[in-house]
Coordinates of C-alpha atoms in Angstrom, one line a residue:
X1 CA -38.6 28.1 -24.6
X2 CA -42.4 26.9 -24.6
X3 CA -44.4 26.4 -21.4
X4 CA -44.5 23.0 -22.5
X5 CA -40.8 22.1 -22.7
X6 CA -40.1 23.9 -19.8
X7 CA -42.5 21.6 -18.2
X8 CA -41.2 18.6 -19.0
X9 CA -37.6 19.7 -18.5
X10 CA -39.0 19.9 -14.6
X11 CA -40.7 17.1 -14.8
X12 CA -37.1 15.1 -16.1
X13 CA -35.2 17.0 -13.0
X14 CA -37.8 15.8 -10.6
X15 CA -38.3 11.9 -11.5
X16 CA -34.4 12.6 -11.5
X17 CA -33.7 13.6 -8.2
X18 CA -35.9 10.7 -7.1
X19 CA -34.4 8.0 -8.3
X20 CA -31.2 10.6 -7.1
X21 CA -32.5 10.1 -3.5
X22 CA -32.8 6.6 -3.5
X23 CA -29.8 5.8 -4.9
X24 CA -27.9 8.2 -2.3
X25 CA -29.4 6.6 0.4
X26 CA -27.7 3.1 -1.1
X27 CA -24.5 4.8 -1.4
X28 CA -25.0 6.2 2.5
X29 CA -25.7 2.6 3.1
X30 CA -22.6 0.9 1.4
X31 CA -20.2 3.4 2.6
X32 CA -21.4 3.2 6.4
X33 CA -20.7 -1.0 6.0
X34 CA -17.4 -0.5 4.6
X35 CA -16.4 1.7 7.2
X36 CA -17.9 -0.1 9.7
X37 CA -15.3 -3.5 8.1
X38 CA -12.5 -0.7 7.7
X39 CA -12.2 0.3 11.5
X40 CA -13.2 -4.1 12.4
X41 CA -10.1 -5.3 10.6
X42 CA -7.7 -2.4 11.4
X43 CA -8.6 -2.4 15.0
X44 CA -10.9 -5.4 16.2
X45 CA -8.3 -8.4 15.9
X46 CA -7.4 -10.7 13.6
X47 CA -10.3 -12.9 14.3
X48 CA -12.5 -10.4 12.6
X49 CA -13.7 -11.8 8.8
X50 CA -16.2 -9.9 7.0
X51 CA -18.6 -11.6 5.2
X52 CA -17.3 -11.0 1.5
X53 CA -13.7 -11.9 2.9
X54 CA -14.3 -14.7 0.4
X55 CA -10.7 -15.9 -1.1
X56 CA -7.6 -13.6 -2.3
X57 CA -9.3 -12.0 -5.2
X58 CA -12.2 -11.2 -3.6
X59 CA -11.5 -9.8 -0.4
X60 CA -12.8 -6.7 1.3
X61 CA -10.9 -6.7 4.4
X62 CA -7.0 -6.6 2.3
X63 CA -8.7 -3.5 0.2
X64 CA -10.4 -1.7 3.0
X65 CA -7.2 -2.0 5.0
X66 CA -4.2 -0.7 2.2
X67 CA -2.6 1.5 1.5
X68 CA -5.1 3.1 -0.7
X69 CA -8.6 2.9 1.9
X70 CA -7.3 6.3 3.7
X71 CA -6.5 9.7 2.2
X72 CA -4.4 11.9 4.9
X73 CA -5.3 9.5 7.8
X74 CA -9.4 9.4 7.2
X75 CA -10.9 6.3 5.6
X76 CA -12.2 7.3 1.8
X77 CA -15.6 5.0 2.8
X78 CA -16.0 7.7 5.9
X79 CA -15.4 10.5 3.5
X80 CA -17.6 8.5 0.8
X81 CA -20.2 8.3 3.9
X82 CA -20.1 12.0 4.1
X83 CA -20.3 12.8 0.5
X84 CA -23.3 10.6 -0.1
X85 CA -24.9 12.4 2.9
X86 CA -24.2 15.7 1.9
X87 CA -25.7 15.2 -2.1
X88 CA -29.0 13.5 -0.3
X89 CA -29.7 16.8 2.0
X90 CA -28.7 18.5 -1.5
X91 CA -30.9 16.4 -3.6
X92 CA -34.0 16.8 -0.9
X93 CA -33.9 20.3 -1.0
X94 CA -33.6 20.2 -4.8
X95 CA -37.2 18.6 -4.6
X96 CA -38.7 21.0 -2.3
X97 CA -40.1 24.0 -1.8
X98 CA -36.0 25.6 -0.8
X99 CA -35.3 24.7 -4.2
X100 CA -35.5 28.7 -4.7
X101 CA -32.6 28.7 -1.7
X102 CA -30.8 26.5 -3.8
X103 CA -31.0 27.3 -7.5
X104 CA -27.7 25.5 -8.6
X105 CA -28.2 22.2 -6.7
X106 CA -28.3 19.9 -9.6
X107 CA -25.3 22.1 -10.9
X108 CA -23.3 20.8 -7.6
X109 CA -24.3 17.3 -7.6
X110 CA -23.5 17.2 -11.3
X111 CA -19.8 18.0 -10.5
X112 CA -20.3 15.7 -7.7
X113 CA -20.9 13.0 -9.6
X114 CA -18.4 13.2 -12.1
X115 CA -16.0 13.5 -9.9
X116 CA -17.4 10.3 -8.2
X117 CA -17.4 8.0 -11.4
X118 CA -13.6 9.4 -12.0
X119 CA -12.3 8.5 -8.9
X120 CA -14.2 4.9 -9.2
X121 CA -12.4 4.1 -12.4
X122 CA -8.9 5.3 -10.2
X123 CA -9.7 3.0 -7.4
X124 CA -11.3 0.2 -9.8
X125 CA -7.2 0.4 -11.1
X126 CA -5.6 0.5 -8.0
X127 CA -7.2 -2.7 -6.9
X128 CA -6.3 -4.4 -10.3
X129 CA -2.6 -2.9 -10.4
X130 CA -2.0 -2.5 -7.0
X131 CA -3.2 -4.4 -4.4
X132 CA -4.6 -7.0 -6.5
X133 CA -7.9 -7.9 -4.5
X134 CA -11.2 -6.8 -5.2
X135 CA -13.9 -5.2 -3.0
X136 CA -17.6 -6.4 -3.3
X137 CA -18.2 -3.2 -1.7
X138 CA -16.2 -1.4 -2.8
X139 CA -17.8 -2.5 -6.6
X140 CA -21.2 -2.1 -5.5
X141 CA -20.1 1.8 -5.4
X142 CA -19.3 2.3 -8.6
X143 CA -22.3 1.0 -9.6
X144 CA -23.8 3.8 -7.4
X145 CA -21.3 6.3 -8.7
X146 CA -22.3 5.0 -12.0
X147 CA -26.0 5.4 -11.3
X148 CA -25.2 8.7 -9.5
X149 CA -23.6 10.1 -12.5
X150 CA -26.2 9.1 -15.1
X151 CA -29.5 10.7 -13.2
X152 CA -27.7 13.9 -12.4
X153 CA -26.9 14.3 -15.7
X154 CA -30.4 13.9 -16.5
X155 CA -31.2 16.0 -13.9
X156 CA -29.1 19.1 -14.9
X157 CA -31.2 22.0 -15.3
X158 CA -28.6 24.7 -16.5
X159 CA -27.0 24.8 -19.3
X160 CA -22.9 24.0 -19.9
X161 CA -22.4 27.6 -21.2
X162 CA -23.4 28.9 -17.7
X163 CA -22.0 26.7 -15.1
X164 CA -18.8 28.7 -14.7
X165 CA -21.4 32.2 -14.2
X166 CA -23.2 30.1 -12.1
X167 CA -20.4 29.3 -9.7
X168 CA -19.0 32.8 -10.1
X169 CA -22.3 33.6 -8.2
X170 CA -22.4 31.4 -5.8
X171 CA -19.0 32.4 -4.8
X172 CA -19.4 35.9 -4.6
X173 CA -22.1 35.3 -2.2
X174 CA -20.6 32.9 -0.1
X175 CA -17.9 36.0 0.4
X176 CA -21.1 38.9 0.4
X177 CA -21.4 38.7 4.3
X178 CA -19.2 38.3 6.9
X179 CA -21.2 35.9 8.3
X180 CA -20.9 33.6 5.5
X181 CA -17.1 33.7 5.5
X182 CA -17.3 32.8 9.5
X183 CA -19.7 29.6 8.2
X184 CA -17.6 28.5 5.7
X185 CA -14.3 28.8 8.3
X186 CA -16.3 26.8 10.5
X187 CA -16.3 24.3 8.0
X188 CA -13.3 24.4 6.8
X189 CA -11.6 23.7 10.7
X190 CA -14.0 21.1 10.9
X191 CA -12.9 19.5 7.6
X192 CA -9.1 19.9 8.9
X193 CA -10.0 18.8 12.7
X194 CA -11.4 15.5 10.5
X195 CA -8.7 15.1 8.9
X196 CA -6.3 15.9 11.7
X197 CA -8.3 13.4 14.0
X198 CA -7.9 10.6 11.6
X199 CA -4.0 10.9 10.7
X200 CA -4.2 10.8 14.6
X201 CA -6.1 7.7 15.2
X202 CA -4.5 5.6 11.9
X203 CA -1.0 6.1 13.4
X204 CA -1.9 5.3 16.3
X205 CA -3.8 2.0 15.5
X206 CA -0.2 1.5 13.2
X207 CA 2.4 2.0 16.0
X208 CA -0.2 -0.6 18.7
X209 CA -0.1 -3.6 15.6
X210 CA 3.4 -2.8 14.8
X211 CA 4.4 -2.7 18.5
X212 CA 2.5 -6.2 18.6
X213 CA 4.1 -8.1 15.5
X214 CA 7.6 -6.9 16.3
X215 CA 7.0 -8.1 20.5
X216 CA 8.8 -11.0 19.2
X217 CA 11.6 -9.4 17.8
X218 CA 14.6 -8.5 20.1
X219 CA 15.8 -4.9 20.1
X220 CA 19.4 -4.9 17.9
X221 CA 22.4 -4.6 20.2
X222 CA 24.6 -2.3 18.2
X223 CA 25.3 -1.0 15.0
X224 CA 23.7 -1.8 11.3
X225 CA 25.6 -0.5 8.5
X226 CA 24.1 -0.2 5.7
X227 CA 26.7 -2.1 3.6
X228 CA 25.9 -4.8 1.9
X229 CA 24.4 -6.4 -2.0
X230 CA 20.6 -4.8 -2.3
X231 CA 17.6 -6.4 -3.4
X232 CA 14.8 -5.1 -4.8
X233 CA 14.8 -1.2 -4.8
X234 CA 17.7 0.5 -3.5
X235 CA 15.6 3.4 -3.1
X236 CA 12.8 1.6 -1.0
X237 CA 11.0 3.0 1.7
X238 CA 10.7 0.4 4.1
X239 CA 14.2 -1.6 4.7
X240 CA 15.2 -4.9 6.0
X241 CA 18.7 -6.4 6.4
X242 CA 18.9 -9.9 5.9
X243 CA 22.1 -12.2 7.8
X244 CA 22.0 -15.3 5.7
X245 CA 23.8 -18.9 4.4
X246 CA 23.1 -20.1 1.4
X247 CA 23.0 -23.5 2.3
X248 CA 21.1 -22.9 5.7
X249 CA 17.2 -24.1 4.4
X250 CA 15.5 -21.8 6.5
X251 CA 17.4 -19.2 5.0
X252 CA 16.4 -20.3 1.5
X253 CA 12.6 -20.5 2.6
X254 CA 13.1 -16.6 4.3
X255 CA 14.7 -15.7 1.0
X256 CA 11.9 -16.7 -1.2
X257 CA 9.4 -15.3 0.7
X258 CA 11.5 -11.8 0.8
X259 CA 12.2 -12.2 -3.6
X260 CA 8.3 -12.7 -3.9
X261 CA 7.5 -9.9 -1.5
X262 CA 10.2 -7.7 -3.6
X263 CA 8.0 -8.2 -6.9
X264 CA 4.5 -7.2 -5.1
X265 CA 6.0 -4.3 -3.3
X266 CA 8.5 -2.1 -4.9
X267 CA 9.1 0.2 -2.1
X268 CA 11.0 -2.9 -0.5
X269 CA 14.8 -2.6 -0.2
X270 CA 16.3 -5.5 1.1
X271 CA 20.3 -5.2 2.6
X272 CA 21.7 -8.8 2.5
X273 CA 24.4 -9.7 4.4
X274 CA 26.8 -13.0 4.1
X275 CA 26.8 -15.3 7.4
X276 CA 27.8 -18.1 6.0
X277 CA 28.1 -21.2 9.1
X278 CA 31.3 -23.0 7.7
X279 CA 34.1 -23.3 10.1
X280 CA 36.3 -21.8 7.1
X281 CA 35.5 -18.4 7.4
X282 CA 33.7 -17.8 10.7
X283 CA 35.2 -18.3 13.5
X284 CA 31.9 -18.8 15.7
X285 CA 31.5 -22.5 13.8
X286 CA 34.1 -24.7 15.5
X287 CA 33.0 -27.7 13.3
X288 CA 32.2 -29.3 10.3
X289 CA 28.5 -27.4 9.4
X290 CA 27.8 -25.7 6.2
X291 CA 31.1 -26.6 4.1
X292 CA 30.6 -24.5 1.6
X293 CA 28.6 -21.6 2.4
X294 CA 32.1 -19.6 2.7
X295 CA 32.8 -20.3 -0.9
X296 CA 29.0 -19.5 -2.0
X297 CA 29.0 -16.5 0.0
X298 CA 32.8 -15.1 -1.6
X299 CA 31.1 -16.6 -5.1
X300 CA 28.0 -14.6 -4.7
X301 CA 29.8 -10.9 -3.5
X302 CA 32.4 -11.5 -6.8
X303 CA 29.1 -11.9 -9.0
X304 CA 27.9 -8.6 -7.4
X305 CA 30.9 -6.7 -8.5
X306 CA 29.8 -7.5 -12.1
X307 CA 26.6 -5.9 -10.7
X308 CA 25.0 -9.2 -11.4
X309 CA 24.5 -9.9 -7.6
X310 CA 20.8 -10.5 -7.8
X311 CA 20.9 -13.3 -10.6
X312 CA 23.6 -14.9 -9.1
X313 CA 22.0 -14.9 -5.9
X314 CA 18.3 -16.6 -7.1
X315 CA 20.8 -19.0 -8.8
X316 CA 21.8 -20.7 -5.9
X317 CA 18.8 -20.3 -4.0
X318 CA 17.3 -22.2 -6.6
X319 CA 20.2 -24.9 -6.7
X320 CA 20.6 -24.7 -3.2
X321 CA 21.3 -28.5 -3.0
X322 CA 24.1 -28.6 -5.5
X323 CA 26.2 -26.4 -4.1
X324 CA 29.8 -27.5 -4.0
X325 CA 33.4 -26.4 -5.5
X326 CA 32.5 -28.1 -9.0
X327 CA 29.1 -26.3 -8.7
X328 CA 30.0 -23.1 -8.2
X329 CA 33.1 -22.9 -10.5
X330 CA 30.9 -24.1 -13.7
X331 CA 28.2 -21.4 -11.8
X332 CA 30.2 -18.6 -13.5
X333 CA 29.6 -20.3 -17.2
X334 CA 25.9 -20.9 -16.8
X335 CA 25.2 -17.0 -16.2
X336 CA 28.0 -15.9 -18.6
X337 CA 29.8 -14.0 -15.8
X338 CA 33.0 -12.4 -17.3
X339 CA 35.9 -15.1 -16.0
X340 CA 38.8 -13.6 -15.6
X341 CA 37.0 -10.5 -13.4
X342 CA 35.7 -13.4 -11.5
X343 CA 39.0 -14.9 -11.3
X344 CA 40.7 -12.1 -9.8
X345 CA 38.1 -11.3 -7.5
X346 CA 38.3 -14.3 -6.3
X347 CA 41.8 -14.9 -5.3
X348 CA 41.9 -11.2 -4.3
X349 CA 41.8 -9.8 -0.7
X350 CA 38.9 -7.0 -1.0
X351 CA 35.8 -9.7 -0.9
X352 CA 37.6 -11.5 1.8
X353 CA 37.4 -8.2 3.6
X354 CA 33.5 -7.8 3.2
X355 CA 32.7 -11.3 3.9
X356 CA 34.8 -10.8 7.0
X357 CA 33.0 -7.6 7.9
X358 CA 29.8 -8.8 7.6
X359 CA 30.5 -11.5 9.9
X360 CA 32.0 -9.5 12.5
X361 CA 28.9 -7.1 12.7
X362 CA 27.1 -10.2 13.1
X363 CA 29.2 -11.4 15.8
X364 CA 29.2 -7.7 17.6
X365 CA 24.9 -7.7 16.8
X366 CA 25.3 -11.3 19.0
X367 CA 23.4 -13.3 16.1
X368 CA 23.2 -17.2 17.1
X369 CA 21.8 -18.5 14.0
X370 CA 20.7 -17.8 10.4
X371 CA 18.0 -16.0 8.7
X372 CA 17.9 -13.5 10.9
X373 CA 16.4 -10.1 9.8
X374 CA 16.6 -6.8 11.2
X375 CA 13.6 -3.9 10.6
X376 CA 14.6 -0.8 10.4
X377 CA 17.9 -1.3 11.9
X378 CA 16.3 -1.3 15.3
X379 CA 14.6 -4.4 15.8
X380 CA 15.8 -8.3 15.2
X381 CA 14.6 -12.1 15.1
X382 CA 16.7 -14.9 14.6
X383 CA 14.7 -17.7 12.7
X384 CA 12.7 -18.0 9.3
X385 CA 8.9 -15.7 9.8
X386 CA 6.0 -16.3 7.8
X387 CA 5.0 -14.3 4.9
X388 CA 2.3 -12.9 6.5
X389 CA 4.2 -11.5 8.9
X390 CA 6.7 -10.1 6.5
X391 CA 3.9 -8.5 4.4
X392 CA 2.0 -6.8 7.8
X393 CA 5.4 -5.2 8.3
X394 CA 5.2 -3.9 5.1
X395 CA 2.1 -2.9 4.7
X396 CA 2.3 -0.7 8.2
X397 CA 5.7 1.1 7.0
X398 CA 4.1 2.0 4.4
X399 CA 1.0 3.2 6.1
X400 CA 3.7 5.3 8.0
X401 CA 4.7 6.6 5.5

């Protein structure tokens, strides 16, 4: 290699790690704000709004508090924070005089930065796919990581047929002295105290909100069986059991909001049981009420023993006014149940049996009224809840997870 090339192959590594600098020092930036609007919205009240909290697409605060904004507990914009700070110190040294310390720095932050633009792309999909909001911050650092990747790549001063002899140094110096190893177990428990610390601190800040949204739920007075037609996954992670009529309105405004919540989140399993409030079936109605929320509720348990509960079910929710003897007989027709399994279920004592269970664990769980929903068969409220209040529940199971 002439003097001349290698000249201006330093010269490329240097305007490199410049601009390398500077654009660290944004990422530093960026990733300090975010965490600063992670720990505001996840702790600091519901009052808190940060400024690019703009509308439900674009919406820092639902990203930086998912599912996805922690990794074992820590916030990723913390670890992001610590990243960026780590390839600055890196990249200054690069540029000085320790560069001899350091011969493999642009090697490192190469790696670094690819890694940084592939786990961009991942959490670029996870907002589209998953949570369905975007981050202004969160976008502004992947154009960083974008950035990031490009100058070290201009940057990198050692050849792809070496890197893996280049780390193969590194490593067996790292191990050389015993004083290194101690460093580098320093480092190590202070990586695992981090993340330790945070799994600490994020269940905590989970178990004080939870404790707060459920304050107006009663604690369940016996037991929840887990009996019942299932919505949405019957492998779901976070559970609630549903006490329902289907001609009760509140209950049809609870069950929309659970079907919708059921299509965003599939980790949801929802356990619905029949209450119907019609004097023909329950004995704690001693008048006229919901006529024929008996028959809907028998209706709707045949329907589930041609597994076709969940159909059946949005049928009437959606018809909820029409419901009536005519309705619900021409009801097995207009979804093509089978007729005659429909007519022996129907006249036969086994769904009596359910519907009457159902309404005696109702009776034993003291329920007044309908919707009422129980979380994780510990905790109840009688009454229709808002969406929002649904989807916090959510949201913090899963965190618990």
């Amino acid at each position: 290699m002439t003097v001349e090339s290698s000249a201006k192959r330093k010269k490329r590594t240097t305007i490199a790690l410049i601009v390398l600098i500077v654009v660290l020092l944004g990422g530093v930036a960026t990733a300090i704000d975010l965490t600063y609007i992670h720990f505001k919205v996840s702790s600091g009240g519901s009052d808190y709004r940060s400024f690019c909290n703009i509308n439900e697409t674009i919406n820092c605060d639902v990203v930086s508090v998912s599912p996805w904004a922690t990794l074992l507990g820590v916030p990723i914009s913390l670890l992001g924070t610590l990243t960026y700070l780590f390839c600055f110190v890196l990249s200054a040294v690069a540029l000085s005089s320790w560069r001899r310390k350091l011969p493999n720095a642009m090697l490192y932050l190469f790696y670094i930065s690819l890694f940084s633009i592939g786990y961009s792309v991942f959490l670029a999909w996870i907002c589209y796919a998953e949570i369905g909001s975007w981050c202004l911050m969160c976008m502004l650092l992947y154009l960083i990581n974008l950035l990031f990747f490009i100058f070290a790549t201009i940057g990198l001063d050692v050849p792809i047929s070496r890197h893996f002899k280049r780390f193969a140094d590194d490593f067996r110096w790292l191990f050389g002295r015993w004083t290194r190893i101690l460093a580098g177990l320093v480092v190590l428990a202070g990586v695992i105290g981090l993340f330790g610390w945070g799994h600490f601190h994020e269940q905590s800040i989970l178990e004080q909100k939870l404790a707060q949204i459920l304050k107006d739920f009663e604690p369940v007075k016996g037991p929840v069986s887990g009996k019942g037609n299932v919505l949405g996954n019957p492998e779901g992670e976070v559970e609630f059991i549903l006490y329902s009529d289907y001609q009760c309105p509140f209950c049809r405004q609870m069950e929309l909001v659970l079907e919708e919540l059921t299509e965003k989140y599939p980790q949801i399993k929802i356990i619905r049981k029949e209450l119907p409030l019609d004097q023909a079936c329950n004995p704690m109605i001693d008048r006229p009420f919901h006529p024929y929320a008996c028959m809907a509720s028998i209706y709707a348990k045949c329907a589930g023993h041609q597994d076709r509960f969940a159909s059946y079910h949005h049928y009437l929710l959606q018809n909820q006014k029409k419901i009536s003897p005519t309705f619900l007989q021409q009801s097995v027709k207009a979804l093509r149940l089978d007729a005659q399994k429909m007519d022996a279920c129907l006249t036969g004592p086994d769904v009596r049996t359910e519907l009457r269970a159902d309404i005696t664990e109702a009776m034993g769980l003291k329920i007044p009224g309908t919707p009422a929903l129980v979380v994780d068969r510990s905790h109840l409220v009688v009454g229709a809840i808002s969406k929002d209040v649904v989807e916090k529940i959510i949201q913090f199971k899963l965190n618990e997870k």
